[in-house]
Tab-separated table of C-alpha atoms and ligand atoms in Angstrom:
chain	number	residue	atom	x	y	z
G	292	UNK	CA	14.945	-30.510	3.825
G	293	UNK	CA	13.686	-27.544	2.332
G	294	UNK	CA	9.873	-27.432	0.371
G	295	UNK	CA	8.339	-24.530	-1.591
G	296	UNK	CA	4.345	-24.386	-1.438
G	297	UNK	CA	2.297	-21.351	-2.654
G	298	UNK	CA	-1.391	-21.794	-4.336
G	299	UNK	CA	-2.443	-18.517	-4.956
G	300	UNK	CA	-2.971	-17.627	-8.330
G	301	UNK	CA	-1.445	-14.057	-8.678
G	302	UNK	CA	-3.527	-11.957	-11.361
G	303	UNK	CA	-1.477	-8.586	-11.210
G	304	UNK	CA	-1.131	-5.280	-13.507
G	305	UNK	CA	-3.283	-2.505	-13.918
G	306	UNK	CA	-7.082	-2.491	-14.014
G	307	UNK	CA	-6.846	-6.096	-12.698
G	308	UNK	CA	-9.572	-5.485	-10.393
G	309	UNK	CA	-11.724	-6.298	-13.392
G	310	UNK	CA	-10.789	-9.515	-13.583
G	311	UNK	CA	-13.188	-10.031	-10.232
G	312	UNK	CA	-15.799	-11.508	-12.082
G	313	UNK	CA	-13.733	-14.594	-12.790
G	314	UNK	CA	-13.780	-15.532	-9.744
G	315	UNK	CA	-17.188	-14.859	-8.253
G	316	UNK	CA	-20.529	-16.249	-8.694
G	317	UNK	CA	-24.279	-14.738	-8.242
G	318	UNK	CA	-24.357	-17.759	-5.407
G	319	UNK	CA	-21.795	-16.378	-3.546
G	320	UNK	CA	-22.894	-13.951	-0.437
G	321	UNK	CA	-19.224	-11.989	-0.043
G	322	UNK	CA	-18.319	-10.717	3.887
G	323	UNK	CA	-15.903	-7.471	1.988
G	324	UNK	CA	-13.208	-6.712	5.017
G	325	UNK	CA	-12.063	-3.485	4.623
G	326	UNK	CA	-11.608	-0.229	6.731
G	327	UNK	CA	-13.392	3.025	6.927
G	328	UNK	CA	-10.843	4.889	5.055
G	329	UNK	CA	-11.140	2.820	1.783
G	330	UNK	CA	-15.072	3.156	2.328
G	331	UNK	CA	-14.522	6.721	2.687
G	332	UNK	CA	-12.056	7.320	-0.258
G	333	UNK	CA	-14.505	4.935	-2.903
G	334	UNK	CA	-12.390	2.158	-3.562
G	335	UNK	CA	-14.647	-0.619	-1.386
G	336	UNK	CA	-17.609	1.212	-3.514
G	337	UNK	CA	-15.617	0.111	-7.053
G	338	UNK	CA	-15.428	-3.529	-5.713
G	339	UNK	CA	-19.378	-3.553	-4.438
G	340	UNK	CA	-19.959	-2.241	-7.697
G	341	UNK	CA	-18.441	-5.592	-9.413
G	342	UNK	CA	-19.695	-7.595	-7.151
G	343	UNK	CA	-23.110	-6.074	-7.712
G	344	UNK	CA	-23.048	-6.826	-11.685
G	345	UNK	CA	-22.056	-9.762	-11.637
G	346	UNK	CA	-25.186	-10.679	-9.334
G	347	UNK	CA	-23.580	-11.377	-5.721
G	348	UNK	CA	-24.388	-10.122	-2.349
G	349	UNK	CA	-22.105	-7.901	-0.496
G	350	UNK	CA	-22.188	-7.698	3.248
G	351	UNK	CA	-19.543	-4.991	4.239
G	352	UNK	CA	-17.119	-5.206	7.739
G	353	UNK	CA	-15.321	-1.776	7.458
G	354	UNK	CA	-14.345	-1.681	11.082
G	355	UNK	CA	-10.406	-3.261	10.853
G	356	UNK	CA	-8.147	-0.793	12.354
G	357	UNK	CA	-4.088	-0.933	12.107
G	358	UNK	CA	-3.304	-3.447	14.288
G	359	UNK	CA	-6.120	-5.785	14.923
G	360	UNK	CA	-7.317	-7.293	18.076
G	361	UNK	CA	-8.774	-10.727	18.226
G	362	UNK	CA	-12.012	-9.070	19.026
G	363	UNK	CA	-12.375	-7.427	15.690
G	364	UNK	CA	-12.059	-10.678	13.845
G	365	UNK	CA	-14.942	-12.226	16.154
G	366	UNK	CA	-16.884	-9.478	15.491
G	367	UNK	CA	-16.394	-10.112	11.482
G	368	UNK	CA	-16.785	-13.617	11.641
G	369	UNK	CA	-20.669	-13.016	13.687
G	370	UNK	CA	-21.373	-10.712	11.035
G	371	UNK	CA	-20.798	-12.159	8.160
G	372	UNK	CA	-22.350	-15.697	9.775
G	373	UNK	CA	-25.314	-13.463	10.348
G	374	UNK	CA	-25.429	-12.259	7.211
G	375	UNK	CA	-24.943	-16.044	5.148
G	376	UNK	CA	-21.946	-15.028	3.886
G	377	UNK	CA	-19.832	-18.286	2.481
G	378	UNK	CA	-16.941	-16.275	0.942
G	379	UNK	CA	-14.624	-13.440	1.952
G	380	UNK	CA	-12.686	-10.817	-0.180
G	381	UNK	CA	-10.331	-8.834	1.642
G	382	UNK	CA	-9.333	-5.677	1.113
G	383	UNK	CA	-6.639	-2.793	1.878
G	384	UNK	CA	-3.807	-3.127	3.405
G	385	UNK	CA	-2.252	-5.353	5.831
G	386	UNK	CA	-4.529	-5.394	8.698
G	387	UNK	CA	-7.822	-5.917	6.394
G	388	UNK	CA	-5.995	-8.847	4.612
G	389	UNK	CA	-4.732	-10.827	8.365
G	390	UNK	CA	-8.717	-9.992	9.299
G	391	UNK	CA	-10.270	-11.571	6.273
G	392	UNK	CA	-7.853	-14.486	5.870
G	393	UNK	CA	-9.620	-15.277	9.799
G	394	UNK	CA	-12.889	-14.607	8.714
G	395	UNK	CA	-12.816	-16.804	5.935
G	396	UNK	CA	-11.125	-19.233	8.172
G	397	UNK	CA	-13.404	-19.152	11.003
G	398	UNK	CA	-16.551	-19.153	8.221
G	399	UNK	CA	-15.957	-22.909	7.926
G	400	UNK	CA	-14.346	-24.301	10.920
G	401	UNK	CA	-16.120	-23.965	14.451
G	402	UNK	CA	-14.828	-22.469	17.791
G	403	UNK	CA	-12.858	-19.738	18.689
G	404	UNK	CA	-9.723	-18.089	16.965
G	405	UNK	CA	-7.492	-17.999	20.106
G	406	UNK	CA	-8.126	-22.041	19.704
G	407	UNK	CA	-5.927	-21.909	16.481
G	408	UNK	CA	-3.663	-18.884	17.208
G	409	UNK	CA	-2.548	-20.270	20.354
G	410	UNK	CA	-3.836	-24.085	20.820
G	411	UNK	CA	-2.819	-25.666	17.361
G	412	UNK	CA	-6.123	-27.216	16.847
G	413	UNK	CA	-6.464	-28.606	13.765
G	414	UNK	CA	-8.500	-27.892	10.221
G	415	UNK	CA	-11.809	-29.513	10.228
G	416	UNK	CA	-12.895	-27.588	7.197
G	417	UNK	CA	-11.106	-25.818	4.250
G	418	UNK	CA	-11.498	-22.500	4.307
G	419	UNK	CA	-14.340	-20.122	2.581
G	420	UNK	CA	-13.401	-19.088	-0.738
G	421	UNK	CA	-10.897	-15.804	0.051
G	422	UNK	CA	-9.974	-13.540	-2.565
G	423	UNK	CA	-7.327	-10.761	-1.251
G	424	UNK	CA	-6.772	-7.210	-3.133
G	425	UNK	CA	-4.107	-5.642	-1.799
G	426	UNK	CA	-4.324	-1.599	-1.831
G	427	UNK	CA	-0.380	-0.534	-0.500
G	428	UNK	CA	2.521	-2.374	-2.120
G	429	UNK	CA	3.926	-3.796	1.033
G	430	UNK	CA	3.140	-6.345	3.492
G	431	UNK	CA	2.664	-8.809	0.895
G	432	UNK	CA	0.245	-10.565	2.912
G	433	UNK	CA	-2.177	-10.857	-0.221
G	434	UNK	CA	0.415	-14.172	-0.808
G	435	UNK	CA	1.222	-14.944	2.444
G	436	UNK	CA	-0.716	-17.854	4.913
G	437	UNK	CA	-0.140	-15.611	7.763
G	438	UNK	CA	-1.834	-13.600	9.703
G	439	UNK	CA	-0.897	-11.088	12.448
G	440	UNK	CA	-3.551	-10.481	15.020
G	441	UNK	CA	-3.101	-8.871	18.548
G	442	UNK	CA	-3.568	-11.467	21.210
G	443	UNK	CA	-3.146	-11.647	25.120
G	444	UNK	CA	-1.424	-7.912	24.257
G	445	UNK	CA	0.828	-10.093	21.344
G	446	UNK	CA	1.243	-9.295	17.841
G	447	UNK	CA	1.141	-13.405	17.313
G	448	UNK	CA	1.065	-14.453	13.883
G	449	UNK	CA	-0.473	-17.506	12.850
G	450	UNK	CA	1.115	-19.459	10.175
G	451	UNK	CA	-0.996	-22.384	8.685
G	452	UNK	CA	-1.007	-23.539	4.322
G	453	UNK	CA	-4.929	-23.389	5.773
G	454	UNK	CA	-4.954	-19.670	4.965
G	455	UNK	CA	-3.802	-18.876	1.700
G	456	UNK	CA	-6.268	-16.960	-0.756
G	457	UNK	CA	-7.927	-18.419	-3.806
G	458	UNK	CA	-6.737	-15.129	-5.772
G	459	UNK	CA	-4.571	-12.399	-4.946
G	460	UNK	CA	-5.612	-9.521	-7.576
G	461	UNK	CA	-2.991	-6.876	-7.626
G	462	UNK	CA	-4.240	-4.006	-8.986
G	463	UNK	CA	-1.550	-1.292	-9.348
G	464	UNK	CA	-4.560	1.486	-9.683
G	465	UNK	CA	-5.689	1.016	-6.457
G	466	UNK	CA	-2.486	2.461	-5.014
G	467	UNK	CA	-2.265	5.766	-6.950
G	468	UNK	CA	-3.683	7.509	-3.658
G	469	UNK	CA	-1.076	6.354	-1.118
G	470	UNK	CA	0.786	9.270	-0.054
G	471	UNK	CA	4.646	9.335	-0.488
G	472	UNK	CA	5.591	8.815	2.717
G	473	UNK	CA	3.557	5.586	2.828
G	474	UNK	CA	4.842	4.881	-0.584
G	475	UNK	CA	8.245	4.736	0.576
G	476	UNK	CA	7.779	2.689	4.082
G	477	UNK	CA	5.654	0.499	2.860
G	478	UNK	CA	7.802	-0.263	-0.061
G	479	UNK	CA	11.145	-0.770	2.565
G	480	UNK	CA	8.970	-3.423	4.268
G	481	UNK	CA	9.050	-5.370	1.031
G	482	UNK	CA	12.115	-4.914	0.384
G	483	UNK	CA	13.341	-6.029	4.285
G	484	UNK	CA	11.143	-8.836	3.601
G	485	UNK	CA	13.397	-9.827	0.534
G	486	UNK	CA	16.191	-9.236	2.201
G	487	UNK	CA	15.202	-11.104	5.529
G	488	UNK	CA	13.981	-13.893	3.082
G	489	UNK	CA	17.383	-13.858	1.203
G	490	UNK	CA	19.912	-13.896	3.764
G	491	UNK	CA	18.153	-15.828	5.965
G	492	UNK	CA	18.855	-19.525	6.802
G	493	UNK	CA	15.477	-20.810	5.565
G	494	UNK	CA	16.568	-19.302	2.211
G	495	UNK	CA	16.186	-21.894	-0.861
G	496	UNK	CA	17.057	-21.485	-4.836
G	497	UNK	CA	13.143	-20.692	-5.205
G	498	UNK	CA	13.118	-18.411	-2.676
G	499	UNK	CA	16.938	-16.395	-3.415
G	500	UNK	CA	15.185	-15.793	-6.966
G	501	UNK	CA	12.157	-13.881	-5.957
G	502	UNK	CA	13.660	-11.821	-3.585
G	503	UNK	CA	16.695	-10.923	-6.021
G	504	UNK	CA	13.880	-9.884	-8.267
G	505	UNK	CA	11.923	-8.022	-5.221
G	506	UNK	CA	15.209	-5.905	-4.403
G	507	UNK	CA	16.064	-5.309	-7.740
G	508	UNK	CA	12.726	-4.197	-8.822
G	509	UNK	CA	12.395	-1.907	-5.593
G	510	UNK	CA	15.720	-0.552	-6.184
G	511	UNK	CA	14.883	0.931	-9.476
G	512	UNK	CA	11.320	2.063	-8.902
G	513	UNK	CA	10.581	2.769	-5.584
G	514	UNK	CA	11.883	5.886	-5.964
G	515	UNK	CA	10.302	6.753	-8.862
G	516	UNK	CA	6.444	5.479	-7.355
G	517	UNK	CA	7.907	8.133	-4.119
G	518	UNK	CA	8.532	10.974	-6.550
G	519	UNK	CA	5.685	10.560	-8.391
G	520	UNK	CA	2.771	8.260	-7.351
G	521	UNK	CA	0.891	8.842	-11.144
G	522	UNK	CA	3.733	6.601	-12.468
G	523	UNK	CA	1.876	3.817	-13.339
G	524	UNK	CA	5.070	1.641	-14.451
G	525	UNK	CA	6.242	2.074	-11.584
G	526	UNK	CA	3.544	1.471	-9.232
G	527	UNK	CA	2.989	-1.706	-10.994
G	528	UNK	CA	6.433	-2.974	-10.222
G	529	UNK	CA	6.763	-1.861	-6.605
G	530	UNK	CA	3.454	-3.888	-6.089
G	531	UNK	CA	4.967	-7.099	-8.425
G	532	UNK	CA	7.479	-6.696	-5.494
G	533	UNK	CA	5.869	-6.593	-2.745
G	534	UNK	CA	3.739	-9.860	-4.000
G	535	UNK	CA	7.424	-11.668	-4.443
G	536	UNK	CA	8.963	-10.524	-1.308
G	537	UNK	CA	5.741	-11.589	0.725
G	538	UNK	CA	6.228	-15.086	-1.164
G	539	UNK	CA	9.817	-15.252	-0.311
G	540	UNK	CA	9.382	-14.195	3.443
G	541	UNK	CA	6.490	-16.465	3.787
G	542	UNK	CA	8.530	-19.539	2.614
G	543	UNK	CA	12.317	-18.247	3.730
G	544	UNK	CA	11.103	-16.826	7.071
G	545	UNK	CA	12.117	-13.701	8.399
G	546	UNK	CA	15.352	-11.980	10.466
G	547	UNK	CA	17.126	-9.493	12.745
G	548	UNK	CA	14.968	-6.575	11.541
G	549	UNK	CA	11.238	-7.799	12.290
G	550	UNK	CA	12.421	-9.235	15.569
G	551	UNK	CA	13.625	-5.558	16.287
G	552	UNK	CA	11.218	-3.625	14.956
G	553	UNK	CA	8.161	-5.689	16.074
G	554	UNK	CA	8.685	-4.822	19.601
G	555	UNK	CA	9.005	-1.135	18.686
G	556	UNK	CA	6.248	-0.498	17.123
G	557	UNK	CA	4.153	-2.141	19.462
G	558	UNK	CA	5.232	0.100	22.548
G	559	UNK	CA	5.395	3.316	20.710
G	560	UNK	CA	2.902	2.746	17.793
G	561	UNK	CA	5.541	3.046	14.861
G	562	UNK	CA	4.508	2.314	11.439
G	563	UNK	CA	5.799	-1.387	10.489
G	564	UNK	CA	7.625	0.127	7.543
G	565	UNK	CA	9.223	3.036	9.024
G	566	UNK	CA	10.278	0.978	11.607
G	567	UNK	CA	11.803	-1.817	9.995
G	568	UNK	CA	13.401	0.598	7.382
G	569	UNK	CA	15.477	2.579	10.489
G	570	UNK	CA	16.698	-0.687	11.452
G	571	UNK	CA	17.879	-2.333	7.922
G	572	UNK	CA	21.524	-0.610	7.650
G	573	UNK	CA	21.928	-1.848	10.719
G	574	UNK	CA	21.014	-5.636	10.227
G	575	UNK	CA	23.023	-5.424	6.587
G	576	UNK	CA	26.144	-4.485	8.542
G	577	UNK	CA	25.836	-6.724	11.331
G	578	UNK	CA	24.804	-9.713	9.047
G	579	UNK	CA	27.401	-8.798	6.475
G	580	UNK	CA	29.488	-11.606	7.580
G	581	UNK	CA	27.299	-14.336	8.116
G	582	UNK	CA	26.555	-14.265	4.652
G	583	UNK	CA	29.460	-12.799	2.927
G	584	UNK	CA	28.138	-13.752	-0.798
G	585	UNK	CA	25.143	-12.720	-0.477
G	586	UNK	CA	25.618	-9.207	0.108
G	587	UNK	CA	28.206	-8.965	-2.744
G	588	UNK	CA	25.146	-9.848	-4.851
G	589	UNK	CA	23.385	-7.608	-3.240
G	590	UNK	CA	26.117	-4.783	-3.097
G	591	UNK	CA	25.798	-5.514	-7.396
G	592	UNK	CA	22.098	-5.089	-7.133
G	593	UNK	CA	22.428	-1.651	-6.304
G	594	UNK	CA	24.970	-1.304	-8.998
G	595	UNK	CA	28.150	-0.635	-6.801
G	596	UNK	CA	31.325	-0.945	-8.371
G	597	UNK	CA	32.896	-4.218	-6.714
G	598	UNK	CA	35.565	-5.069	-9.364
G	599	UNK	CA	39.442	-5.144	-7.775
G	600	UNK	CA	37.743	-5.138	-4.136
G	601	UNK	CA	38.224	-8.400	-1.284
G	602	UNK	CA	34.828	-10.080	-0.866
G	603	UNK	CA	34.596	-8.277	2.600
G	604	UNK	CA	34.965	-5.244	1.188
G	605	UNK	CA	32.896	-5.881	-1.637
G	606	UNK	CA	29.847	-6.844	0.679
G	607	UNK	CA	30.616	-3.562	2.826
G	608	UNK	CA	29.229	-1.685	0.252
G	609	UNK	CA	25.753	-3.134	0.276
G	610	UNK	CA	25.742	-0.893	3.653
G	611	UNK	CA	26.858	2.044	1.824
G	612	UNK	CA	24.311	1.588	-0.876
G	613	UNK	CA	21.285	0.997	1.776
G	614	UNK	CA	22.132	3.765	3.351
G	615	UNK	CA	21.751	6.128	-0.036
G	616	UNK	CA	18.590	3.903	-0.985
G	617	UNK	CA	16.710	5.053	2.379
G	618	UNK	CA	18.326	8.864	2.230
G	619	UNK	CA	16.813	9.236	-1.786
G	620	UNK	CA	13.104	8.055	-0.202
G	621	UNK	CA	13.701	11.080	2.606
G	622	UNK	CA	13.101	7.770	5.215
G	623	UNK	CA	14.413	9.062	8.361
G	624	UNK	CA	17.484	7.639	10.281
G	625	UNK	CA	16.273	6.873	13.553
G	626	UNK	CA	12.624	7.167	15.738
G	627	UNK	CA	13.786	9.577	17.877
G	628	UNK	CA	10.733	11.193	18.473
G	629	UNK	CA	8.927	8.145	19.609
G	630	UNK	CA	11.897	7.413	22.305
G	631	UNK	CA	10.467	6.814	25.420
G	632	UNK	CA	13.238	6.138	28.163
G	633	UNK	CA	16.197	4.660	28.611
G	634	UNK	CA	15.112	1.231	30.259
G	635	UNK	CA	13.022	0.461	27.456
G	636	UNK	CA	16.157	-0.531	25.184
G	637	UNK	CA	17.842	-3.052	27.274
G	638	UNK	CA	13.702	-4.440	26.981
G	639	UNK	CA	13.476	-4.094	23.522
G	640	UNK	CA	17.097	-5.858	23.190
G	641	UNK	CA	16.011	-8.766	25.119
G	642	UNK	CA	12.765	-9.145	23.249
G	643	UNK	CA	14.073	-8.975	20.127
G	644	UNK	CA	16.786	-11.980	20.881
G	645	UNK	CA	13.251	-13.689	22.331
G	646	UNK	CA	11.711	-13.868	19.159
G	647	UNK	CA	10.569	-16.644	17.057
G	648	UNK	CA	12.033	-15.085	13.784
G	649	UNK	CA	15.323	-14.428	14.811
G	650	UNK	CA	15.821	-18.175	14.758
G	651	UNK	CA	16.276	-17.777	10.906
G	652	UNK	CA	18.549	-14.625	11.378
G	653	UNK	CA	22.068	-15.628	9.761
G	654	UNK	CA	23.855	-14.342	12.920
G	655	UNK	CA	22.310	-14.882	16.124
G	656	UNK	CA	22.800	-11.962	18.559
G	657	UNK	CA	22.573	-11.264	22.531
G	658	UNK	CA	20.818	-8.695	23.752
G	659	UNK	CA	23.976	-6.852	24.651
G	660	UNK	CA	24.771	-7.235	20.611
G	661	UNK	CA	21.604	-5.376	19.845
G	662	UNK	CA	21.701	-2.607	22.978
G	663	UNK	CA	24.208	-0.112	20.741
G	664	UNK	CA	21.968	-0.544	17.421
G	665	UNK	CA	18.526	0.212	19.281
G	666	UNK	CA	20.483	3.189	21.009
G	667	UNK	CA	21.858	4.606	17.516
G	668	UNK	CA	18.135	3.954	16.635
G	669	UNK	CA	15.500	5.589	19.280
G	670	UNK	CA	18.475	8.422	20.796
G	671	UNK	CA	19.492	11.605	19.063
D	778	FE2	FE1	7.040	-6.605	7.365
């Protein structure tokens, strides 16, 4: 049995941001989640500035940092209660987004958040109106009814149709400012998310066709948004992507990658990108035969020549052409600076095969399976 649900409406393309005024009101009282570097670089000012014409209140929480606690989205939620608030825009990257979808959440329905992360307890109330602007082309989470907040020392996602946004407005021109670097990670974490999404047994028709359009979009201009963040063009497709591999991932689930990469960058403090993009060549190769079709269509994606070759050796060269993908963004090949020791991989191994999303991996592995591709990984 397989369903497809997703009621966001998606306004995206540049100077969308203008479009706010469709969707607020001079009754509504907006609790803006953001963090202190979008304050500091103007872009929360542009969006108090809308909210300010069109006659609504603003009452900023600016204090989300990567990789939220539980305790910052209490904090939010007393604030913006305080304050009257009875709708939420979130906005920035990940973190910011997971924080606000709570906020807005917990703005309508009573007790605690650990009740719902880790209790189940039901909806009483839908949520406050949530509007999500994403500001890196990435996580996707402007789409997604997930958030990731740190728990009882967790990264534990909660997953409920409760939380998805009103509006996601995807406004290429807020991104001009990433960096390259953060261009290019961010961008691999859409495009594992694709091909997680894709590959993985939760995939559906609905699904296979927004992340084929996710990795072919990133394929031809991620690099170019990397090489040059002014191109708009660009920019606006990397972030078109990153809205249709969060949809994808969010309905298909995801694989081998996030369930290695999530317990890395929680002990050593890896960006998620980076370190889901060190581990991709691996999962293509490993996963290669679990879903032998698949990666001929994506080996085609990147435009390898498969004509005369066996289907094994046709999917083989989806490895070759990740490989050159990651090595054109400068992405490097392993973390090896963040290594710690060598009893942490046989942990990482085993926590990886622990968790919930490798359940949708194609190929399951044991920890002993893993061992050789987080040593190739974290050691020199
Ligand atoms: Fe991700």
């Amino acid at each position: 049995m397989k369903q497809f649900y997703m009621p966001t409406r998606i306004v995206h393309g540049e100077g969308s941001l203008s479009r706010l005024k469709e969707f607020v009101g001079n009754q509504d009282h907006v609790c803006l989640v953001t963090d202190k570097t979008l304050v500091g670089i103007g872009v929360a000012r542009k969006v108090m500035d809308l909210l300010s014409d069109i006659g609504a209140k603003c009452t900023v929480f600016s204090d989300v940092p990567p990789n939220p606690h539980e305790e910052v989205v209490e904090k939010a939620v007393t604030q913006a209660k305080k304050a009257g608030c009875n709708s939420v825009i979130a906005l920035g990257g990940g973190s910011p987004l997971d924080v606000g979808k709570m906020v807005a959440f917990l703005l309508t329905n009573p007790g605690k958040l650990e009740e719902y992360q880790w209790d189940n307890r039901p909806t009483d109330a839908p949520m406050a109106k949530l509007i999500n602007i994403p500001t890196t082309a990435g996580t996707g989470s402007e789409v997604t009814a997930t958030a990731v907040i740190i728990s009882r020392n967790t990264k534990k996602g909660i997953k409920r149709d409760d939380l998805f946004a009103m509006v996601a407005i995807v406004d290429p021109a807020l991104m001009v400012s990433m960096p390259p670097h953060i261009t290019s990670t961010t961008g691999i974490d859409a495009f594992t998310h694709a091909y997680e999404a894709y590959v993985g047994l939760g995939a559906n028709p609905v699904t296979d066709a927004w992340a084929l359009e996710a990795m072919g979009l990133l394929i031809e201009y991620l690099p170019r948004a990397y090489v040059n963040g002014q191109d708009m063009e660009a920019r606006e497709n990397v972030a078109l992507a990153a809205v249709l591999a969060g949809v994808a991932m969010d309905q298909a689930g995801l694989g081998v990658i996030h369930s290695c990469s999530g317990p890395v960058a929680s002990y050593y403090d890896v960006p998620h990108g980076l370190s889901n993009a060190v581990f991709l060549p691996y999962a293509v190769s490993y996963n290669l035969i679990a879903a032998l079709d698949k990666h001929v269509m994506l080996a085609e994606l990147f435009g390898m020549d498969t004509s005369g070759l066996s289907r094994r050796e046709a999917a083989g060269l989806a490895v070759d052409a990740v490989v050159q993908f990651l090595a054109d963004l400068e992405i490097p090949e392993g973390l090896y600076d963040y290594f710690g020791t060598d009893e942490d991989i046989p942990k990482f191994a085993q926590s990886a095969c622990d968790m919930f999303l490798m359940k949708n991996n194609p190929r399951k592995p044991k920890p002993e399976d893993l061992i050789p591709i987080f040593e190739a990984v974290l050691k020199r």
